[in-house]
Coordinates of C-alpha atoms in Angstrom, one line a residue:
Chain A
M29 CA 39.6 -7.9 -23.5
L30 CA 36.9 -7.5 -20.6
E31 CA 40.1 -7.3 -18.0
N32 CA 41.7 -5.1 -21.0
I33 CA 38.7 -2.8 -20.7
Q34 CA 39.0 -2.6 -16.7
S35 CA 42.2 -1.9 -16.0
I36 CA 42.6 0.8 -19.1
G37 CA 39.5 2.1 -17.0
A38 CA 40.9 1.9 -13.4
S39 CA 43.9 3.5 -14.6
I40 CA 43.3 6.9 -16.7
C41 CA 39.1 6.8 -16.0
E42 CA 40.0 5.7 -12.6
W43 CA 37.0 3.4 -11.9
T44 CA 37.0 1.8 -9.0
P45 CA 35.3 -1.6 -8.3
A46 CA 31.7 -2.4 -6.8
P47 CA 31.9 -5.5 -4.9
Y48 CA 28.0 -4.3 -4.0
F49 CA 27.0 -3.6 -7.2
F50 CA 25.1 -0.7 -5.7
F51 CA 28.1 1.6 -4.2
S52 CA 30.9 2.6 -5.6
G53 CA 32.6 5.9 -6.1
N54 CA 32.2 5.7 -9.8
V55 CA 28.6 7.1 -8.7
F56 CA 30.0 10.6 -8.9
A57 CA 26.7 12.9 -6.9
N58 CA 24.2 12.2 -3.9
L59 CA 21.9 12.8 -6.5
I60 CA 21.8 9.3 -7.8
Y61 CA 21.5 7.4 -4.2
Y62 CA 18.8 10.3 -4.2
S63 CA 16.5 9.7 -7.1
H64 CA 16.9 5.6 -7.1
L65 CA 16.6 4.6 -4.2
F66 CA 14.1 7.2 -2.2
P67 CA 11.6 7.1 -4.9
A68 CA 11.4 3.0 -5.0
L69 CA 11.3 2.7 -1.3
I70 CA 8.5 5.0 -0.3
A71 CA 6.7 3.5 -3.5
L72 CA 7.2 0.0 -2.3
L73 CA 7.0 0.8 1.4
L74 CA 3.4 2.0 0.5
A75 CA 2.7 -1.0 -1.7
V76 CA 3.7 -3.8 1.0
F77 CA 1.4 -1.7 3.2
V78 CA -2.0 -1.7 0.5
L79 CA -0.9 -5.1 -0.5
L80 CA -1.2 -6.6 3.2
N81 CA -4.1 -4.9 3.7
N82 CA -6.1 -6.9 1.0
P83 CA -3.7 -9.5 -0.7
K84 CA -6.8 -10.6 -2.6
G85 CA -7.9 -7.2 -4.2
Q86 CA -7.2 -6.9 -7.1
L87 CA -6.1 -3.0 -7.7
N88 CA -3.5 -4.0 -4.5
R89 CA -1.6 -6.6 -6.3
M90 CA -1.3 -3.8 -9.7
L91 CA 0.4 -1.0 -7.3
F92 CA 2.2 -3.6 -5.7
L93 CA 3.5 -5.1 -9.3
L94 CA 4.4 -1.7 -10.5
T95 CA 5.9 -0.8 -7.7
L96 CA 8.2 -3.7 -7.5
V97 CA 8.9 -3.2 -10.9
F98 CA 9.8 0.2 -10.9
T99 CA 11.7 -1.0 -7.8
L100 CA 13.8 -3.4 -10.0
W101 CA 14.1 -0.5 -12.8
S102 CA 16.0 1.5 -10.5
L103 CA 18.1 -0.9 -9.0
S104 CA 18.9 -2.1 -12.3
D105 CA 19.3 1.3 -13.5
L106 CA 21.4 2.5 -10.0
I107 CA 23.8 -0.6 -11.1
L108 CA 24.7 0.8 -14.3
W109 CA 25.8 3.8 -12.4
A110 CA 28.1 2.3 -10.0
M111 CA 29.9 -0.9 -12.1
D112 CA 32.8 -0.7 -13.3
R113 CA 32.3 -4.0 -15.6
A114 CA 31.1 -3.7 -19.6
D115 CA 29.2 -6.8 -19.1
Y116 CA 27.7 -6.1 -16.1
I117 CA 26.6 -2.8 -17.3
M118 CA 25.3 -3.9 -21.3
F119 CA 23.0 -6.8 -19.6
F120 CA 21.6 -4.6 -17.0
W121 CA 21.2 -1.6 -19.5
S122 CA 19.3 -4.6 -21.9
I123 CA 17.1 -6.0 -19.5
L124 CA 16.1 -2.0 -18.6
I125 CA 14.2 -1.8 -21.6
H126 CA 11.8 -5.2 -20.5
F127 CA 11.2 -3.0 -16.7
D128 CA 10.8 0.3 -18.8
V129 CA 7.3 -1.1 -20.8
L130 CA 6.5 -3.1 -17.8
I131 CA 5.8 0.0 -15.7
Y132 CA 3.5 1.5 -18.7
V133 CA 1.8 -1.2 -19.1
I134 CA 0.8 -2.2 -15.7
S135 CA 0.4 1.5 -15.2
Y136 CA -2.4 1.1 -18.2
Y137 CA -4.3 -2.2 -16.2
F138 CA -4.1 -0.6 -12.9
V139 CA -5.6 2.5 -14.1
Y140 CA -8.1 0.4 -15.9
F141 CA -9.2 -1.3 -13.0
F142 CA -9.5 1.7 -10.9
L143 CA -11.5 3.1 -13.9
F144 CA -14.3 0.4 -14.4
K145 CA -13.8 -2.3 -11.5
S146 CA -13.0 -5.0 -13.7
F147 CA -9.9 -6.2 -16.1
A148 CA -8.8 -4.5 -19.2
P149 CA -10.6 -6.8 -21.5
L150 CA -8.5 -9.1 -23.6
K151 CA -8.0 -7.6 -26.6
H152 CA -6.4 -5.1 -24.7
T153 CA -4.3 -7.3 -24.0
L154 CA -3.4 -9.0 -27.4
G155 CA -3.2 -5.5 -28.4
M156 CA 0.0 -5.0 -25.3
F157 CA 1.2 -8.4 -26.6
A158 CA 1.8 -7.3 -30.3
L159 CA 3.3 -4.1 -29.2
L160 CA 5.6 -6.1 -26.6
L161 CA 6.6 -8.5 -28.9
P162 CA 9.4 -6.8 -30.5
I163 CA 11.1 -5.6 -27.6
L164 CA 10.5 -9.5 -25.7
F165 CA 12.5 -10.9 -29.0
L166 CA 14.8 -8.0 -30.3
A167 CA 15.6 -7.6 -26.5
P168 CA 18.9 -9.5 -26.5
S169 CA 20.0 -8.3 -30.2
S170 CA 21.7 -5.7 -31.1
F171 CA 18.6 -3.1 -31.9
N172 CA 18.5 -3.1 -28.2
L173 CA 22.4 -2.5 -27.1
I174 CA 24.6 -1.7 -30.7
G175 CA 27.3 -1.7 -28.2
F176 CA 29.6 -0.7 -25.2
D177 CA 31.1 3.2 -26.0
F178 CA 34.5 2.9 -24.8
S179 CA 35.8 5.8 -26.7
N180 CA 35.1 7.9 -23.2
C181 CA 35.2 7.4 -19.3
E182 CA 31.4 7.7 -19.3
R183 CA 31.2 3.6 -18.8
E184 CA 28.1 3.8 -21.3
A185 CA 26.4 1.9 -24.0
I186 CA 25.0 2.6 -27.5
E187 CA 21.4 2.6 -27.7
G188 CA 19.8 0.9 -30.9
V189 CA 16.0 1.6 -32.6
L190 CA 14.6 -0.7 -30.4
W191 CA 14.8 1.8 -27.5
H192 CA 13.2 4.2 -30.1
Y193 CA 10.0 1.4 -30.4
A194 CA 10.1 1.0 -26.8
Y195 CA 9.7 5.4 -26.2
L196 CA 7.0 4.8 -29.5
V197 CA 4.9 2.5 -27.4
E198 CA 5.0 4.0 -24.0
I199 CA 3.8 7.4 -25.2
L200 CA 0.9 5.0 -27.0
I201 CA 0.4 3.7 -23.8
V202 CA 0.0 7.1 -22.5
I203 CA -2.0 8.6 -24.9
A204 CA -4.3 4.9 -23.9
T205 CA -4.4 5.7 -20.2
A206 CA -5.6 9.1 -21.1
F207 CA -8.1 8.3 -23.3
I208 CA -10.2 5.9 -21.1
S209 CA -10.2 8.0 -18.5
I210 CA -11.8 10.6 -20.4
K211 CA -14.5 8.2 -20.8
A212 CA -14.6 7.0 -17.5
F213 CA -14.8 11.1 -16.5
R214 CA -17.3 11.6 -18.9
D215 CA -19.6 9.0 -18.1
S216 CA -19.6 9.8 -14.7
D217 CA -22.2 12.1 -13.0
D218 CA -21.2 11.6 -9.5
K219 CA -19.1 14.5 -8.2
A220 CA -16.5 12.9 -5.8
R221 CA -16.2 10.0 -8.2
R222 CA -14.5 12.4 -10.5
K223 CA -12.4 14.1 -8.2
S224 CA -11.3 10.8 -7.6
I225 CA -10.5 9.8 -11.1
T226 CA -9.0 12.9 -12.3
L227 CA -6.3 12.9 -8.6
M228 CA -5.7 9.5 -10.0
V229 CA -5.1 10.6 -13.3
V230 CA -3.1 13.5 -13.1
G231 CA -1.1 11.6 -10.7
I232 CA -0.2 8.6 -13.2
V233 CA 0.2 10.2 -15.8
F234 CA 2.5 13.2 -14.1
F235 CA 4.2 9.9 -13.3
L236 CA 4.7 8.4 -16.6
L237 CA 5.3 11.5 -18.7
S238 CA 7.9 12.7 -16.0
F239 CA 9.7 8.9 -16.7
S240 CA 9.5 9.0 -20.4
L241 CA 10.5 12.8 -20.5
G242 CA 13.3 12.0 -18.5
N243 CA 14.4 8.6 -20.2
L244 CA 13.9 11.0 -23.3
I245 CA 16.2 13.5 -22.7
G246 CA 19.0 11.1 -21.8
S247 CA 18.6 8.9 -24.4
F248 CA 18.9 12.3 -27.0
S249 CA 20.7 14.3 -25.2
F250 CA 23.2 11.8 -23.5
D251 CA 23.8 13.5 -20.3
W252 CA 21.6 10.8 -17.9
T253 CA 21.9 13.6 -14.8
I254 CA 19.0 15.1 -15.8
S255 CA 16.9 12.4 -16.3
Q256 CA 17.7 11.6 -13.1
Y257 CA 14.5 14.2 -12.2
G258 CA 12.0 12.1 -13.7
L259 CA 12.2 9.4 -10.8
F260 CA 11.1 12.3 -8.9
G261 CA 7.2 11.3 -10.8
M262 CA 7.2 8.5 -8.2
P263 CA 7.0 9.8 -5.1
I264 CA 4.8 12.4 -6.1
F265 CA 2.1 10.0 -7.8
M266 CA 2.6 8.6 -4.1
G267 CA 1.4 11.2 -2.8
F268 CA -1.7 12.1 -5.2
L269 CA -2.5 8.2 -4.3
A270 CA -1.9 8.9 0.0
Y271 CA -4.3 11.7 -0.5
L272 CA -6.3 8.9 -2.5
I273 CA -6.6 6.7 0.4
V274 CA -7.2 9.3 3.1
N275 CA -10.3 10.9 1.3
Y276 CA -11.7 8.0 -0.9
N277 CA -11.0 5.2 1.3
L278 CA -9.1 3.6 -1.5
F279 CA -7.4 0.3 -1.0
N280 CA -9.5 0.4 3.1
V281 CA -6.0 1.5 4.5
R282 CA -6.8 1.8 7.8
V283 CA -5.5 4.1 10.5
L284 CA -2.3 2.3 11.9
S285 CA -1.1 1.9 8.4
T286 CA -1.1 5.5 7.9
Q287 CA 0.8 6.2 11.0
I288 CA 3.4 3.5 9.7
F289 CA 3.5 4.8 6.4
V290 CA 4.4 8.7 7.5
V291 CA 6.7 7.7 10.7
T292 CA 8.7 5.5 8.5
L293 CA 8.9 7.7 5.7
W294 CA 9.9 10.5 7.7
L295 CA 13.3 8.1 9.3
L296 CA 13.7 7.3 5.8
T297 CA 14.5 11.0 4.5
V298 CA 16.3 11.8 7.8
A299 CA 18.2 8.4 7.2
L300 CA 19.1 10.2 3.8
L301 CA 20.8 13.1 5.7
F302 CA 23.3 10.5 6.6
L303 CA 23.9 9.2 3.5
R304 CA 26.6 11.0 1.5
T305 CA 27.6 14.5 2.2
V306 CA 26.4 17.0 -0.5
D307 CA 24.8 20.4 1.0
V308 CA 22.3 21.2 -1.5
I309 CA 21.4 18.0 -1.3
R310 CA 21.1 18.0 2.5
V311 CA 19.3 21.3 2.0
V312 CA 17.1 19.2 -0.5
V313 CA 16.7 16.6 2.4
F314 CA 16.1 19.2 5.1
I315 CA 13.1 21.0 3.2
N316 CA 11.4 17.0 3.0
I317 CA 11.6 16.3 6.5
V318 CA 10.4 19.5 7.3
L319 CA 7.3 18.7 4.9
F320 CA 6.6 15.1 5.9
S321 CA 6.7 16.5 9.5
V322 CA 3.7 19.1 8.3
L323 CA 2.1 16.7 6.1
G324 CA 1.7 13.5 7.9
Y325 CA 1.0 15.1 11.0
F326 CA -2.3 16.1 8.5
L327 CA -2.5 13.3 6.8
V328 CA -2.5 11.5 10.0
R329 CA -5.4 13.6 12.0
S330 CA -7.2 13.4 8.7
V331 CA -7.4 10.0 8.9
K332 CA -7.9 9.3 12.5
E333 CA -11.1 11.7 11.7
V334 CA -12.4 10.2 8.5
E335 CA -12.0 6.8 10.4
R336 CA -14.1 8.2 13.3
Q337 CA -16.7 9.9 11.2
R338 CA -17.0 6.1 9.3
V339 CA -17.7 4.5 12.9
A340 CA -20.4 7.3 13.5
L341 CA -22.2 7.1 9.8
E342 CA -21.8 3.0 10.2
K343 CA -23.2 3.0 13.7
A344 CA -26.5 5.7 12.2
N345 CA -27.1 3.5 9.3
A346 CA -27.3 -0.1 11.5
Q347 CA -29.9 2.2 13.7
Q348 CA -32.0 3.4 10.6
Q349 CA -31.9 0.1 8.9
S350 CA -33.3 -1.4 11.8
L351 CA -36.0 1.7 11.7
M352 CA -36.7 0.6 7.9
R353 CA -37.2 -2.7 9.4
F354 CA -39.8 -1.8 12.3
I355 CA -41.6 0.8 10.2
N356 CA -41.5 -2.3 6.9
H357 CA -43.2 -5.0 9.6
Q358 CA -44.8 -3.1 12.2
V359 CA -46.5 0.1 11.1
K360 CA -46.9 0.3 7.6
G361 CA -48.9 -3.4 8.7
F362 CA -51.2 -1.1 11.4
L363 CA -51.8 1.8 9.4
T364 CA -53.1 -0.8 6.6
R365 CA -55.4 -2.7 8.8
T366 CA -56.7 0.7 10.1
R367 CA -57.1 1.5 6.5
T368 CA -58.9 -2.0 6.3
I369 CA -61.1 -1.2 8.9
F370 CA -62.3 2.4 7.7
D371 CA -63.0 0.8 4.1
S372 CA -65.2 -1.9 5.3
L373 CA -67.3 0.8 8.0
K374 CA -67.5 3.4 4.6
N375 CA -68.6 0.4 2.1
G376 CA -71.1 -0.4 4.9
D377 CA -70.1 -3.7 5.4
F378 CA -70.8 -3.2 9.0
G379 CA -75.1 -1.7 8.4
K380 CA -75.6 1.8 7.3
L381 CA -73.6 5.0 9.8
E382 CA -75.5 8.2 10.4
P383 CA -74.0 11.0 8.4
E384 CA -71.6 12.2 11.3
V385 CA -70.3 8.8 11.6
G386 CA -69.8 8.3 8.0
N387 CA -68.2 11.8 7.7
L388 CA -65.7 10.8 10.5
V389 CA -65.0 7.6 8.8
N390 CA -64.3 9.7 5.1
V391 CA -61.9 11.8 7.3
G392 CA -60.4 8.1 8.7
F393 CA -59.6 6.5 5.4
D394 CA -58.2 8.8 4.0
T395 CA -55.9 9.6 6.8
S396 CA -54.8 6.3 7.1
T397 CA -54.3 6.1 3.1
Q398 CA -51.8 9.1 3.2
A399 CA -50.5 7.3 6.1
V400 CA -49.6 4.3 4.2
Q401 CA -49.0 6.2 0.9
M402 CA -46.2 7.9 3.1
V403 CA -44.4 5.3 5.0
K404 CA -44.3 3.8 1.1
S405 CA -42.3 6.0 -0.3
I406 CA -40.2 6.5 2.6
L407 CA -39.8 2.7 2.0
D408 CA -39.3 2.6 -1.8
A409 CA -37.0 6.0 -0.9
A410 CA -34.8 3.6 1.2
N411 CA -34.8 0.6 -1.0
L412 CA -33.9 2.6 -3.8
H413 CA -31.0 4.4 -1.8
D414 CA -29.3 0.6 -0.4
G415 CA -29.7 -0.5 -3.9
A416 CA -32.2 -3.2 -3.0
V417 CA -35.0 -2.8 -5.8
K418 CA -34.1 -5.0 -8.8
Y419 CA -35.3 -3.5 -11.9
T420 CA -36.9 -5.7 -14.5
M421 CA -35.6 -3.7 -17.4
I422 CA -37.3 -4.1 -20.6
D423 CA -38.5 -2.5 -23.8
F424 CA -41.8 0.3 -23.6
D425 CA -43.8 2.7 -25.1
L426 CA -43.3 6.3 -23.2
R427 CA -45.8 8.2 -25.1
A428 CA -48.1 5.4 -24.2
L429 CA -47.3 5.3 -20.9
V430 CA -47.3 8.8 -20.5
S431 CA -51.0 9.0 -22.2
D432 CA -52.5 6.4 -19.9
I433 CA -51.2 8.3 -16.7
T434 CA -52.6 12.1 -18.0
T435 CA -56.0 10.4 -18.3
Q436 CA -56.1 8.5 -15.0
L437 CA -55.0 11.8 -13.7
K438 CA -57.5 14.3 -15.5
S439 CA -60.4 13.8 -12.8
V440 CA -58.0 15.1 -10.2
V441 CA -57.0 17.9 -12.3
D442 CA -61.1 18.8 -12.7
D443 CA -61.6 18.8 -9.4
K444 CA -59.3 21.2 -9.0
G445 CA -60.6 23.5 -11.7
L446 CA -57.2 23.4 -13.4
E447 CA -56.6 23.6 -17.1
F448 CA -54.8 20.4 -18.3
E449 CA -52.3 20.5 -21.5
I450 CA -51.3 17.6 -23.2
N451 CA -48.7 18.2 -25.9
V452 CA -47.7 14.3 -26.8
D453 CA -47.4 13.5 -30.3
P454 CA -50.0 10.6 -31.0
R455 CA -47.7 9.2 -34.1
Q456 CA -44.8 9.0 -33.0
E457 CA -43.5 6.3 -30.9
M458 CA -41.3 6.3 -28.0
I459 CA -39.5 3.7 -26.8
I460 CA -37.2 3.8 -24.4
H461 CA -35.4 1.1 -22.4
G462 CA -36.0 0.4 -18.5
D463 CA -38.6 -0.8 -15.4
L464 CA -42.2 0.2 -16.4
T465 CA -43.1 -0.1 -13.2
Q466 CA -40.4 2.3 -11.1
F467 CA -41.0 4.8 -14.5
A468 CA -44.2 4.8 -13.6
Q469 CA -43.9 6.2 -10.5
A470 CA -41.3 8.4 -12.0
V471 CA -43.5 10.1 -14.4
R472 CA -46.8 10.1 -11.8
N473 CA -45.3 11.7 -9.5
L474 CA -43.9 14.6 -11.3
I475 CA -47.2 15.0 -12.2
E476 CA -48.9 14.8 -9.5
N477 CA -46.7 17.0 -7.9
S478 CA -47.6 20.0 -10.2
I479 CA -51.2 19.4 -9.6
Q480 CA -50.5 19.5 -5.8
Y481 CA -49.0 22.9 -5.9
T482 CA -51.1 24.6 -8.1
E483 CA -54.3 26.5 -7.1
K484 CA -54.9 28.0 -10.1
G485 CA -53.9 28.2 -13.9
K486 CA -52.8 25.2 -15.7
V487 CA -50.5 22.4 -15.9
T488 CA -48.5 21.2 -19.2
V489 CA -47.7 18.1 -19.9
N490 CA -45.2 17.9 -23.0
L491 CA -42.8 14.5 -24.4
A492 CA -41.1 15.3 -27.5
K493 CA -38.1 13.7 -29.5
Q494 CA -34.9 15.1 -29.3
N495 CA -32.3 12.9 -31.4
D496 CA -31.8 9.6 -29.5
F497 CA -33.9 11.3 -26.6
A498 CA -36.5 11.1 -25.2
V499 CA -37.8 14.6 -23.7
F500 CA -40.6 14.3 -20.9
S501 CA -41.5 17.4 -18.7
V502 CA -44.3 19.0 -16.9
S503 CA -44.7 22.7 -16.2
D504 CA -47.5 24.6 -14.2
T505 CA -48.5 27.9 -12.6
G506 CA -47.9 26.9 -9.1
L507 CA -45.5 27.8 -6.0
G508 CA -42.5 27.8 -8.2
L509 CA -39.1 27.4 -6.6
T510 CA -36.7 29.7 -5.0
E511 CA -32.6 28.8 -5.7
K512 CA -32.9 27.5 -2.1
D513 CA -35.4 25.1 -2.9
K514 CA -33.2 24.3 -6.0
S515 CA -30.4 23.0 -4.3
V516 CA -32.2 20.9 -1.8
L517 CA -34.9 19.1 -4.2
F518 CA -33.8 16.1 -5.6
S519 CA -32.1 15.3 -2.1
Q520 CA -33.8 12.8 0.6
G521 CA -36.4 14.1 2.6
G522 CA -35.8 17.5 0.7
R523 CA -38.9 19.7 -0.2
G524 CA -38.9 24.2 -0.4
E525 CA -39.8 25.9 2.2
E526 CA -43.1 27.2 1.4
A527 CA -43.8 23.4 -0.4
A528 CA -43.7 22.2 3.2
H529 CA -46.1 25.0 4.7
R530 CA -48.9 24.7 1.7
N531 CA -48.5 20.5 2.0
V532 CA -47.6 19.5 5.7
N533 CA -48.1 15.5 4.5
S534 CA -46.0 15.9 2.0
T535 CA -42.6 13.3 2.7
G536 CA -40.1 14.9 0.5
Y537 CA -39.5 11.5 -1.2
G538 CA -41.5 11.4 -4.2
L539 CA -38.2 13.8 -5.8
Y540 CA -35.3 12.0 -4.5
I541 CA -37.6 8.7 -5.9
T542 CA -38.0 10.1 -9.4
H543 CA -34.4 11.7 -9.5
K544 CA -33.2 8.1 -8.8
I545 CA -35.2 6.0 -10.7
V546 CA -34.4 8.5 -13.8
T547 CA -30.4 8.4 -13.6
D548 CA -30.6 4.8 -12.2
H549 CA -32.1 4.7 -16.2
G550 CA -29.4 7.0 -18.0
G551 CA -31.4 10.1 -18.0
Q552 CA -31.5 13.1 -16.2
I553 CA -33.6 15.3 -14.3
S554 CA -33.5 19.4 -13.7
A555 CA -36.2 21.5 -12.3
T556 CA -36.7 25.3 -13.3
S557 CA -38.4 28.8 -12.2
P558 CA -38.5 32.1 -12.4
G559 CA -38.8 32.3 -8.6
R560 CA -42.1 32.0 -6.3
D561 CA -45.1 31.9 -7.2
Q562 CA -44.4 32.1 -10.7
G563 CA -44.7 28.0 -12.0
S564 CA -41.8 25.7 -12.5
T565 CA -40.4 23.3 -15.0
F566 CA -39.3 19.9 -14.4
T567 CA -38.1 18.0 -17.4
I568 CA -36.8 14.1 -17.7
T569 CA -34.8 13.5 -20.8
I570 CA -33.9 10.1 -21.2
P571 CA -32.1 8.3 -24.3
L572 CA -34.2 6.3 -26.7
A573 CA -33.7 2.6 -26.8
K574 CA -31.2 1.4 -29.5
Chain B
M11 CA -15.7 0.4 -3.7
N12 CA -15.5 -3.3 -4.4
L13 CA -11.9 -3.5 -5.4
Q14 CA -12.2 -7.8 -5.3
V15 CA -10.9 -10.2 -7.7
S16 CA -12.2 -10.1 -10.8
M17 CA -12.8 -12.9 -12.8
I18 CA -10.8 -13.5 -16.2
S19 CA -11.6 -15.7 -19.0
K20 CA -8.8 -18.6 -19.3
T21 CA -7.6 -17.6 -23.1
H22 CA -6.7 -14.2 -21.8
K23 CA -5.0 -15.9 -19.1
L24 CA -3.0 -17.9 -21.1
V25 CA -1.8 -15.0 -23.1
I26 CA -0.9 -13.9 -20.0
L27 CA 1.6 -16.9 -19.5
L28 CA 2.4 -16.5 -22.5
F29 CA 3.6 -13.2 -21.7
L30 CA 5.4 -14.1 -18.9
V31 CA 7.3 -17.0 -20.3
L32 CA 8.8 -15.0 -23.4
L33 CA 9.7 -12.3 -20.9
G34 CA 12.0 -15.1 -18.9
V35 CA 13.1 -16.2 -22.3
S36 CA 13.7 -12.9 -23.4
I37 CA 15.6 -11.8 -19.8
F38 CA 17.1 -15.4 -19.7
M39 CA 18.9 -14.9 -23.4
T40 CA 20.4 -11.4 -23.1
Y41 CA 21.9 -12.6 -19.2
K42 CA 23.8 -15.3 -21.4
R43 CA 24.8 -13.0 -24.3
Y44 CA 26.1 -10.5 -22.2
M45 CA 27.0 -12.2 -18.6
V46 CA 28.2 -16.4 -20.3
D47 CA 29.2 -15.5 -23.7
K48 CA 30.2 -12.2 -23.4
D49 CA 28.9 -11.3 -26.9
F50 CA 29.0 -7.2 -27.7
E51 CA 30.5 -5.1 -29.7
V52 CA 33.1 -2.1 -27.8
F53 CA 33.8 0.9 -30.0
Y54 CA 37.3 2.7 -29.2
S55 CA 38.3 6.3 -29.7
D56 CA 40.8 6.7 -32.5
T57 CA 44.0 6.6 -30.2
G58 CA 42.0 3.5 -28.4
I59 CA 42.2 5.6 -25.4
P60 CA 39.0 6.5 -23.2
E61 CA 38.6 10.2 -23.6
I62 CA 38.1 11.8 -20.8
L63 CA 35.0 14.0 -21.2
E64 CA 34.0 17.1 -18.7
E65 CA 30.8 17.4 -16.8

């Protein structure tokens, strides 16, 4: 029967044999080679570089696996275009369904790992497993392919209901991928991270949707030429990946591999010019070569620049850390000893002092106390920034904490002649989960700041419950903030212009420390002010413990 | 960005292994059906001669 089909096919349809599987006269347009070889080779090339760079990286392995399955899909599909034998066509068309769904499954795990830095949980794998079981069991049956269509010369199989099921599974996986991405995007408050999530997800969803749409159009319209354009989703996805590699150091790929990648890509594209000759495709290839030349140049240049900056930054960081260690071990020790000496003199450990000397000793004690505080806040900021601070998380009552701190600071406010208004509901408990000592520092910093920068008027402390959040705020009638001040307020060493003049001893690290502690606790901090000398309000919003 | 290998549970590994085994069996059964047994239906036109469709 098979020989019969082949000989009729050869005589009536002019089918030609394909001794090397991929190449035969049956492939009627260059677009088929271009759409299959070009995306698969580029993707595989980048994936191999990425894998060689870090063979143990989970994300690197997943990208390699994804491109490997995509390449297998492309090559199997290419065989369908080239082959003249019904049995080969039936077999390779049948196994396409495996590769087809696998591309989506691996993409999901790849995105999940990229977003959450961990492998998708077992229940996700069980869900995928359940969805794929019908495909695994029914792939060798006529639910997959009903039969070989010899009513025309198109060399096509007739797809069964299993393919519609596979498309449904694929769409579900795309929706799930988009869902977890949106969740990760909303959970992140880091701008750069949000941008990288957007790029990665837009890239992969575009690839998967173009792949799905291409296949769906082919499946329902029986025009498989249109579906070829769907394959170009892969190089576009790779383009997004390349951008992520350059800008976010994804996969830690170095300059050399980027250069090799660009040169090979260029050569590969040039080689396509000689594959077969159809003028329209030549124009497309030529445009691609020009684009690659320009983009490749900028890609290598920016990778070099990023690498240079990274090395410089690492060096500066090492110097900063060494300085911090020096401050920690030496300067803080000197200052503390000086303070202790002044303290002993002040307390009369060395006899009664003359009034002039006593005044001098008091100034010495106050100055060394300020210096110790200053060094301590710089060190705290450095430790918080490096993640060296380990939080001891417990449930505690924020209301009691605020009450304690305001009581302690009452005398300071009174000494300055300011009014102190405290609006804390004594009947309402506000339990939050966090590090009591660190959070106390954040609350104290805000109130002390308000007292420090308010010359007359009042300081108001509010604490209220709003839905599942505790909202703590400190308002004052003091210095106020300009728009320029607000932009640097929570950065390391960031101080308002006027604040730096009025309090020369301020380090500018207090608000940075407060911001870091609050955000590390899942909270938010904001500052509002009508303008210079019109007071300001600092607000902390923190989730209540469940 | 920490992209090192993350640990997955033994059960999780077993589920993935079972999936891979089933995938292998499924592909092998497909191979056997079409390439070895040549077991598939062929649909002919009314005349028994394939038509040449216009592009």
